[in-house]
Coordinates of C-alpha atoms in Angstrom, one line a residue:
X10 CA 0.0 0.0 0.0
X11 CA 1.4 3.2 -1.4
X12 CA 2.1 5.8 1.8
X13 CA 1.6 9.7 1.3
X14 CA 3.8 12.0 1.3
X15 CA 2.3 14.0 4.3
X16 CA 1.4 10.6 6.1
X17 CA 5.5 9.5 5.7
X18 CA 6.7 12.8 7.4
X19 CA 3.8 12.9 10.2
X20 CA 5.4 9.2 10.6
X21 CA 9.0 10.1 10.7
X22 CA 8.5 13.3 13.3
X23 CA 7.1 10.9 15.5
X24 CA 10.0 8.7 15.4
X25 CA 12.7 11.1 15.4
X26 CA 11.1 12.7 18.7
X27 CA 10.8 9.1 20.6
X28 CA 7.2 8.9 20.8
X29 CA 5.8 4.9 20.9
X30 CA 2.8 3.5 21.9
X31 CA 2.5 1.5 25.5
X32 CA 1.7 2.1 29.0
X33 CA 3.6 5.9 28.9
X34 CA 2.7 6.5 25.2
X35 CA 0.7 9.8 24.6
X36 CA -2.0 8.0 23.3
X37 CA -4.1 7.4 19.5
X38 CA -5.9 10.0 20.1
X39 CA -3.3 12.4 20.3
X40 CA -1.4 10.8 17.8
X41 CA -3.9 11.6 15.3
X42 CA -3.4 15.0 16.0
X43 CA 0.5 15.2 15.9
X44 CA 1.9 17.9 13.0
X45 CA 3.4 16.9 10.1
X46 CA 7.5 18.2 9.8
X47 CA 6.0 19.5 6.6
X48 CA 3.2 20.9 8.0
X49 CA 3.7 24.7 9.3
X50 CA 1.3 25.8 12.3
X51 CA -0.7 28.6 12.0
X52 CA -1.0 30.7 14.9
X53 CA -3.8 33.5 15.7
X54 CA -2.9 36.3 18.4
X55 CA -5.6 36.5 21.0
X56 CA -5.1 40.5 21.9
X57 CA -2.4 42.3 20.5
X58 CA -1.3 43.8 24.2
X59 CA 1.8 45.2 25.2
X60 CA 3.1 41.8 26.6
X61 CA 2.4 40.5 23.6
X62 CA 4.0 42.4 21.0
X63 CA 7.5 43.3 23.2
X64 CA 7.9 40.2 24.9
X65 CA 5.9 36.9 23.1
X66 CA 6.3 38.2 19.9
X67 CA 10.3 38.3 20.2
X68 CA 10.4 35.4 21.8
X69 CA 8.2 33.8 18.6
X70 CA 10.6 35.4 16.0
X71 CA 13.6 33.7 17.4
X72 CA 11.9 30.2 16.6
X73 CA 9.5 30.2 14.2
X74 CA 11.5 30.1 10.9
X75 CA 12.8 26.7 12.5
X76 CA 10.1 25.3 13.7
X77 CA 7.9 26.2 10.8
X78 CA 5.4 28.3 12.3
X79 CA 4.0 31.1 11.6
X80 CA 1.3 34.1 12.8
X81 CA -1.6 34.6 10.5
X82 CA -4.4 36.3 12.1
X83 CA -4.9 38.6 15.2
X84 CA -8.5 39.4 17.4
X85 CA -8.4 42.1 19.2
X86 CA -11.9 43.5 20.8
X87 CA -10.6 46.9 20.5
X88 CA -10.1 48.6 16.9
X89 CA -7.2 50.6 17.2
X90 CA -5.4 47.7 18.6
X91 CA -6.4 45.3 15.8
X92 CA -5.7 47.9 13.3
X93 CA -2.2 48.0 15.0
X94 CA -1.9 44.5 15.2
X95 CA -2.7 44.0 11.9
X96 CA 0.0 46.1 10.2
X97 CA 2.5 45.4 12.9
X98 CA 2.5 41.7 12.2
X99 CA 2.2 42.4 8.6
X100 CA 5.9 43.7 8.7
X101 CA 7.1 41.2 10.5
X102 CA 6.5 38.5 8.5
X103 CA 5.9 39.9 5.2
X104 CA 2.8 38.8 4.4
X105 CA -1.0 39.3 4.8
X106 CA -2.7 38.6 8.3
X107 CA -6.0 39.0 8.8
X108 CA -7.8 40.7 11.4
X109 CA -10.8 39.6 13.2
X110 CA -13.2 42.1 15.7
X111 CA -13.5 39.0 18.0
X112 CA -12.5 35.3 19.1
X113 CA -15.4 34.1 17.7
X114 CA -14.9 35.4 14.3
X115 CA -11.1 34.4 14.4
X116 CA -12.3 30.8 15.2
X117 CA -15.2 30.5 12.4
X118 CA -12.5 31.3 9.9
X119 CA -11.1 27.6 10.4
X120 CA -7.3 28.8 10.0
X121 CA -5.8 28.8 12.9
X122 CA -4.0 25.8 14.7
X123 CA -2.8 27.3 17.8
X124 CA -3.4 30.5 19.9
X125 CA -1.0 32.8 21.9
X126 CA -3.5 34.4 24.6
X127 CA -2.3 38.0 26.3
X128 CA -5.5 39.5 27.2
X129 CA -6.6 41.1 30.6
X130 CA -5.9 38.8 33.8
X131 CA -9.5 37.9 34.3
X132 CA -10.0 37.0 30.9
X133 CA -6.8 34.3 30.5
X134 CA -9.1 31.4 31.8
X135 CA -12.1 31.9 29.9
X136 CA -9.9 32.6 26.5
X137 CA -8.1 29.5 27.5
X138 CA -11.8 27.5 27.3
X139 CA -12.8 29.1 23.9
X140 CA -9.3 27.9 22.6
X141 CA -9.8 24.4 23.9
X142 CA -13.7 24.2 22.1
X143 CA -12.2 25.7 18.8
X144 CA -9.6 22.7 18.7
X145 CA -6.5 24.4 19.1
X146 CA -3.5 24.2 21.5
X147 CA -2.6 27.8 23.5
X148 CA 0.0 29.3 25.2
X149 CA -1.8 31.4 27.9
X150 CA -0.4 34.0 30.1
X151 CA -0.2 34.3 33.7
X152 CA -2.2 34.4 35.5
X153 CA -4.0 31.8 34.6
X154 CA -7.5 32.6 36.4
X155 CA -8.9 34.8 39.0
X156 CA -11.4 33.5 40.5
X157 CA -12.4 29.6 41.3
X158 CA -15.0 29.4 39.2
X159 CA -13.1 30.2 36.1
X160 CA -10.2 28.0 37.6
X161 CA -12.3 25.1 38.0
X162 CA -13.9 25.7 34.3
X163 CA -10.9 26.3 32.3
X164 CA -8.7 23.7 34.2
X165 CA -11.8 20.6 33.2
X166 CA -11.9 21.8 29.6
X167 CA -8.2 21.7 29.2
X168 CA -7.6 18.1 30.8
X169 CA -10.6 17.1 29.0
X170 CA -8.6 17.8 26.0
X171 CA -6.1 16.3 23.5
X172 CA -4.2 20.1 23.2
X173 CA -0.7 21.3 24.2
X174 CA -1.1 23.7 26.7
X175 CA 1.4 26.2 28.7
X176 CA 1.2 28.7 30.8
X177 CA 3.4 31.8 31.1
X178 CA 5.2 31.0 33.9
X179 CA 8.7 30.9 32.5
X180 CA 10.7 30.3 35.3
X181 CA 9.8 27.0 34.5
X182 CA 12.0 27.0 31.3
X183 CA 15.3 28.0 32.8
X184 CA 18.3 26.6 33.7
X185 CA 18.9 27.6 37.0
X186 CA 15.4 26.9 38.4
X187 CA 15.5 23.2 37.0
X188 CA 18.6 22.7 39.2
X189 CA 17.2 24.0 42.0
X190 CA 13.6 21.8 41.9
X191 CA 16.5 18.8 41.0
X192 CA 18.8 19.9 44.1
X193 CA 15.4 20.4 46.4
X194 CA 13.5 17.4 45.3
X195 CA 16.6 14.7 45.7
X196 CA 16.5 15.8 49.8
X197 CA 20.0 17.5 49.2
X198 CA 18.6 20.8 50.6
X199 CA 17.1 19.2 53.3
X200 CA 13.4 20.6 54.6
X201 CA 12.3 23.9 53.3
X202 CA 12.1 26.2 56.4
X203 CA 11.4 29.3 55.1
X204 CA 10.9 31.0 51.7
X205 CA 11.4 34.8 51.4
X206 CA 9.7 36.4 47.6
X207 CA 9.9 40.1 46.5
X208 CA 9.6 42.0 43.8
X209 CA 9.8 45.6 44.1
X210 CA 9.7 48.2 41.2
X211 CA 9.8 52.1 41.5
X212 CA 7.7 52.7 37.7
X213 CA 5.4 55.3 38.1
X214 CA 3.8 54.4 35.1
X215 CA 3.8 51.1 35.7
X216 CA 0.3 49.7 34.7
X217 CA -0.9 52.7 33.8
X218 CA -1.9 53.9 29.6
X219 CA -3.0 57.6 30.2
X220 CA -2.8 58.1 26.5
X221 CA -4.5 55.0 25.3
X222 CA -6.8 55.7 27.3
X223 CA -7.8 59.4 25.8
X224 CA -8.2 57.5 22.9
X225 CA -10.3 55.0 23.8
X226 CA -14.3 55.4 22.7
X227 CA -17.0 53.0 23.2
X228 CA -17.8 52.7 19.9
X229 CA -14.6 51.4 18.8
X230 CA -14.5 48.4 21.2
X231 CA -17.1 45.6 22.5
X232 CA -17.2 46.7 26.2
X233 CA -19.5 43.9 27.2
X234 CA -17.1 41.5 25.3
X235 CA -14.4 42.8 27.6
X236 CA -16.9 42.2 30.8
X237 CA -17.7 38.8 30.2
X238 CA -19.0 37.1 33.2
X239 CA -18.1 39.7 35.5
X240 CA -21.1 42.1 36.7
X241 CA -21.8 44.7 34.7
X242 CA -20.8 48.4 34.9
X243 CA -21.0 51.2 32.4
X244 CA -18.0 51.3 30.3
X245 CA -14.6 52.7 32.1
X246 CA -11.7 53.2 29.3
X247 CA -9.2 53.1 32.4
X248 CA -10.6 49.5 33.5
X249 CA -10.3 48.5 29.8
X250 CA -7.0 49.0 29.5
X251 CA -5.6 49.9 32.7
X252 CA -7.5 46.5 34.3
X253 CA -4.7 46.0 36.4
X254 CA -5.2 48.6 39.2
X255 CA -9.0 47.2 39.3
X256 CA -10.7 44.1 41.2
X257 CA -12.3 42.1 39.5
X258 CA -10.5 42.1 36.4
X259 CA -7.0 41.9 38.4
X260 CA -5.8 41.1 41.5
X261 CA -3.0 43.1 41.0
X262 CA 0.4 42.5 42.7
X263 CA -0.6 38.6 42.9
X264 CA -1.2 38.0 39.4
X265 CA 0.8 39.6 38.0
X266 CA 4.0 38.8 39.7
X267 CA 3.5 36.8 42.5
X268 CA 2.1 33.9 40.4
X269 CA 5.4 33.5 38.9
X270 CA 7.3 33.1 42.7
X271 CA 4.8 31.2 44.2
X272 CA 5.3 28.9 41.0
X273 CA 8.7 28.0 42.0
X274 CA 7.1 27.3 45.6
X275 CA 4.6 24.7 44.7
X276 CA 7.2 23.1 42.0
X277 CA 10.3 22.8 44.4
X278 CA 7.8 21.6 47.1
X279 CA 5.3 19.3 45.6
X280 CA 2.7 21.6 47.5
X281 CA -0.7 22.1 45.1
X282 CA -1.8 25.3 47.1
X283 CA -1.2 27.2 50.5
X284 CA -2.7 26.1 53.8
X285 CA -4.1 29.7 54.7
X286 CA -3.1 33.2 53.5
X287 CA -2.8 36.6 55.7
X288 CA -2.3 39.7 53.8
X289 CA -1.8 43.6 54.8
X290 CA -1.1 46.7 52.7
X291 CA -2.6 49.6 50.9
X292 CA -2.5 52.4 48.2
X293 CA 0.5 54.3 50.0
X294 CA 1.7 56.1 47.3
X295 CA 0.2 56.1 43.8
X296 CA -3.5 58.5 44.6
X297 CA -4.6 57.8 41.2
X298 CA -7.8 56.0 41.8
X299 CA -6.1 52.5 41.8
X300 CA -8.2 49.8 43.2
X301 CA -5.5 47.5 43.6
X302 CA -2.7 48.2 46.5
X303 CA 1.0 49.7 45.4
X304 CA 2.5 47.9 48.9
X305 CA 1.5 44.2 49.8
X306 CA 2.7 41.3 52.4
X307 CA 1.6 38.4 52.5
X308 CA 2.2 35.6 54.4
X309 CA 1.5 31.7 53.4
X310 CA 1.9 28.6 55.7
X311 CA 2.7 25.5 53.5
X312 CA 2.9 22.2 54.5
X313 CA 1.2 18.4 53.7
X314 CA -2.4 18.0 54.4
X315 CA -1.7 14.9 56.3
X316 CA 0.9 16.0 58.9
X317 CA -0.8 19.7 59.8
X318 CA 2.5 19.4 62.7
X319 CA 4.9 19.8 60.1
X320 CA 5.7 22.6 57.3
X321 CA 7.0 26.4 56.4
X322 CA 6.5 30.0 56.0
X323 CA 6.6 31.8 52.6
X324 CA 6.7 35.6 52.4
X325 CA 5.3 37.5 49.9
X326 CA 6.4 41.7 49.8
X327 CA 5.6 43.9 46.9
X328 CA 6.1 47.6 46.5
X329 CA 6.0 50.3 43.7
X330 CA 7.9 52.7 44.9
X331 CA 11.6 52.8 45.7
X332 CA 12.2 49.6 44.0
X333 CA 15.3 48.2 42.5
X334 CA 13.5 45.7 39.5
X335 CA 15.3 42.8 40.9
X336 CA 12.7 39.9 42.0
X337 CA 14.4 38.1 45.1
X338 CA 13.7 34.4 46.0
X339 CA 15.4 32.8 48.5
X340 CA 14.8 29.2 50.3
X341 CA 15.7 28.5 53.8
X342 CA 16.5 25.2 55.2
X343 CA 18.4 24.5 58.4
X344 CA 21.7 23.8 56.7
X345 CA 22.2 26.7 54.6
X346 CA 20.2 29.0 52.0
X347 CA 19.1 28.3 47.7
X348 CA 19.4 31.8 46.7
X349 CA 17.7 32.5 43.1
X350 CA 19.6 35.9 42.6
X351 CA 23.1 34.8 42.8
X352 CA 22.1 31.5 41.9
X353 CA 23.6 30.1 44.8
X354 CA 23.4 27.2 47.5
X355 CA 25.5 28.5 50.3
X356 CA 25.3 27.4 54.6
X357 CA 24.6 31.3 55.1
X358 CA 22.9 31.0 57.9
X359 CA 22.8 27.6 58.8
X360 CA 23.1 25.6 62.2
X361 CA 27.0 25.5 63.1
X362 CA 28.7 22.7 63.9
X363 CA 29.7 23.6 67.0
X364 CA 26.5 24.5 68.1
X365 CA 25.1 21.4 66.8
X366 CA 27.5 19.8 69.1
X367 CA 26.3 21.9 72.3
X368 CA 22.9 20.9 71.8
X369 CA 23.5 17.0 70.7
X370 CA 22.5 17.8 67.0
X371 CA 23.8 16.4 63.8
X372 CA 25.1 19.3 62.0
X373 CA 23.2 19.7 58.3
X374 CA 25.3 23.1 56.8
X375 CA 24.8 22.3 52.9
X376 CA 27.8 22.3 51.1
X377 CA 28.5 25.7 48.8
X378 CA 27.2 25.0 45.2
X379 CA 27.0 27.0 41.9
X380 CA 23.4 26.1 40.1
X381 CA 23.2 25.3 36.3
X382 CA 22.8 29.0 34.7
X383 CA 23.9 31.0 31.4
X384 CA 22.0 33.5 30.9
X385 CA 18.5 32.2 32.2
X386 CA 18.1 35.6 34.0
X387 CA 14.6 36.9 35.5
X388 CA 13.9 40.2 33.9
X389 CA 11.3 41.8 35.7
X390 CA 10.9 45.0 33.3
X391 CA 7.6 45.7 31.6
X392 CA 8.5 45.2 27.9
X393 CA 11.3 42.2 28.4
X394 CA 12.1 41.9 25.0
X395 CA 12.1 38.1 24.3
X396 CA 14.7 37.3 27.4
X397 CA 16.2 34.1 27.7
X398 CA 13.3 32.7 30.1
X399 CA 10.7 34.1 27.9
X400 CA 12.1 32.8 24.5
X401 CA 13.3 29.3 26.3
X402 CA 9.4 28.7 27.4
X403 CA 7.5 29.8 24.0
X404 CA 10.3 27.4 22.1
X405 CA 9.4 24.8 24.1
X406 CA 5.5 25.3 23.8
X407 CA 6.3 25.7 20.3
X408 CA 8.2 21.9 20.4
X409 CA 5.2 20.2 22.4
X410 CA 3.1 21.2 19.9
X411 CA 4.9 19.0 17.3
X412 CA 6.4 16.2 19.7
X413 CA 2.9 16.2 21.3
X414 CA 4.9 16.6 24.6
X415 CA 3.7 17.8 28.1
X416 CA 5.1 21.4 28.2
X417 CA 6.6 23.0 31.2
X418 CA 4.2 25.0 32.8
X419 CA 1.0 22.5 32.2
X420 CA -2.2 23.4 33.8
X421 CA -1.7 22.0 36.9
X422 CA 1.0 24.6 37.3
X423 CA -1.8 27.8 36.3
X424 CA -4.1 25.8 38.6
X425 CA -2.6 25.7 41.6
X426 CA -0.6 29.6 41.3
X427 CA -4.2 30.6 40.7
X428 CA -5.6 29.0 43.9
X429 CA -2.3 30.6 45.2
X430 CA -3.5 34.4 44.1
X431 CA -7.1 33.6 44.5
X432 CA -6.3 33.0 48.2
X433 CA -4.0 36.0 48.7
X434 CA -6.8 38.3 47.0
X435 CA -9.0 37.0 49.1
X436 CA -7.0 38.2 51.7
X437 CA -7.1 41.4 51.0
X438 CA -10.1 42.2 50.2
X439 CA -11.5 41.0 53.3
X440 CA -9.1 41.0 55.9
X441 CA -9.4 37.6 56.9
X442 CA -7.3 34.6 57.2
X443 CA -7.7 32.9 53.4
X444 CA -7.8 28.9 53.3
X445 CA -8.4 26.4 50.9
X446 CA -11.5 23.5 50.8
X447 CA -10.0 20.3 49.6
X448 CA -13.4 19.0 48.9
X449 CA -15.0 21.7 47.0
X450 CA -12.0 23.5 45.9
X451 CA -13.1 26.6 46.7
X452 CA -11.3 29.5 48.5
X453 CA -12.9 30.2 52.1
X454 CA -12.9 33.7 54.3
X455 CA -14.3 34.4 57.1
X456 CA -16.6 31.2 56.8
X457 CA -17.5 32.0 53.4
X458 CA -16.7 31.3 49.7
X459 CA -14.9 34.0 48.0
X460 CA -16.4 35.5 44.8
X461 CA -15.5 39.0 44.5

């Protein structure tokens, strides 16, 4: 029997990239959907947002020719933007894309094979679910929901599926965090004790798109397409495109950066979610009408659900004001510290041997250790400019979507940093102690599910 061309290559991709059939195989069902080496994927750009075009963008052009990808349409709700899109991506690759008022309209023109989503915070779930009933895999940014509801929803229609998924967290994709979940997870670091996060910025503009905004008119977006399931309000240009200084359509200082730090703390771990959440702060500085805080703490207690006698501490502090743009992250045990800025292990800190002695303790100080890194560097700017951790993570979405591969931020890993921020949000909005219901997955305070 004669074999097609296309058939052969689908064939010999899946042998060159080890894939076989048995008890870890990937399955039939998602053989039958593995892409040709011949075959180029056709990618649509859900909102053509800032992160979008100076971050995922770059990061795409440094793979695609490769790979064999390529951009061919962009939605964007607002016209402007779309109009912006349209001719910006146009340069880029030199040919026609085509531009669509909405997602619906992108996915009706039966063109697209996979989705980059970089739309508001609140939106990234339910984007996510569209992608996932228009047959296509996605890259989605953090974070990946913001409430439980949308959590819940997008994280059953995603498992339910056959598609390559990842999530923006792209820690995940360097260097220097893989040998610290290795050095962690092999018991050389001994139990976590403590983990201090911070991420500190002094941008007054940060977040904010005065000019945009004067542009902005009603008639030249879909305001209730923007709304989606949150409760309606009369259009607000600011929470359109300034969303991230207002609840419900951000959290704020959690989504956007804390879900990548907390990341790291469920990965190194094995922890799905905090045990309970305590958070204090305020608008301190920035008077502009901001809903969301410019100074948080929070503070998380971790541990397994089956030995409530045993676990750690993680501290969360944000501020944006007199901040040097260099995230910190560093793990405590009793031996020594994992520090993720000098990308370190060290026994800074840790219980001396002659103290050890005193009180009839084995001494545990970790021995001093460099951790695997190039050039795998956070950068914690705005516009990043397709960074190393940025173009490391879409290349490797980019390869599970040919090798049919788990990628390495799957939705476990948006689940469980939203159930993270969720919790922390919760927090703050009502003062209370946030926890967690195993049973009905929902985030509790002060007795009571949190919504908004």
């Amino acid at each position: 029997m004669k074999t097609s061309r296309r058939e052969f290559l689908k064939k010999s991709a899946i042998a060159t990239t080890g894939i076989y059939f048995g008890a870890n195989s990937i399955g039939a069902k998602s053989y039958a959907n593995i892409v040709g080496a011949n075959d180029r994927v056709r990618v649509g750009v859900i909102g053509f947002s800032d992160r979008f075009k100076n971050s995922l963008l770059p990061a795409f052009l440094n793979h695609y020719k490769e790979l064999n990808f390529d951009i061919v349409g962009v939605s964007d709700i607002w016209k402007i933007r779309r109009e912006e899109g349209q001719a910006y991506l146009k340069e880029k690759f030199q040919h026609e894309i085509s531009a669509y008022r909405n997602n619906d309209e992108l996915y009706a023109a039966k063109g697209i094979d996979a989705v980059m989503i970089s739309t508001s915070d609140f939106q990234h779930a339910l984007h996510a679910i569209e992608a996932i009933n228009a047959n296509c895999d996605l890259y989605v940014e953090k974070p990946f929901a913001e409430t439980m509801d949308d959590n819940r929803a997008a994280f059953k229609a995603i498992k339910g599926s056959n598609k390559i998924f990842q999530v923006g967290s792209q820690r995940r994709s360097g260097s220097n965090y893989h040998s610290a979940a290795e050095f962690i997870q092999r018991g050389k670091f001994g139990p976590i004790t403590m983990v201090e996060l911070t991420w500190n910025v002094n941008q007054p503009g940060r977040w904010r798109r005065p000019e945009l905004v004067a542009r902005m008119k009603e008639e030249d977006t879909d305001w209730k397409r923007f709304l989606l399931n949150r409760p309606f309000e009369s259009f607000d240009a600011r929470k359109h495109l300034e969303y991230r200084l207002f609840w419900p359509y951000s959290s704020g200082m959690p989504g956007q950066w804390m879900s990548h730090q907390i990341d790291t703390v469920h990965w190194f771990s094995g922890l799905k979610h905090p045990r309970s959440v305590v958070a204090n702060g305020g608008v301190y500085v920035w008077k502009d009408g901001r809903q969301n805080w410019d100074t948080t703490t929070a503070v998380f207690e971790y541990g397994p659900e089956s030995d409530p006698s045993s676990g750690f501490q993680v501290t969360f502090a944000s501020r944006m004001h007199n901040g040097d743009d260099r995230p910190t992250e560093i793990y405590y045990s009793n031996g020594g510290e994992l520090n993720l800025i000098t990308n370190k292990v060290t026994p800074s800190g840790g219980l001396t041997e002659q103290f050890a002695s005193a009180m009839k303790m084995k001494p545990n100080l970790l021995p001093e250790a460099d951790l695997a890194v190039k050039n795998d560097k956070v950068v914690a700017s705005a516009n990043t400019g397709g960074d190393v951790l940025t173009s490391n993570h879409v290349r490797n979405w980019m390869e599970c979507v040919r090798s049919r591969k788990e990628a390495h931020a799957p939705v476990e890993a948006g689940y469980a940093h939203a159930v993270a921020c969720i919790m922390t949000n919760a927090a703050v909005r009502t003062g209370a102690k946030a926890t967690f219901d195993e049973t009905t997955q929902e985030v509790m305070a002060n007795g009571k599910v949190f919504k908004y």
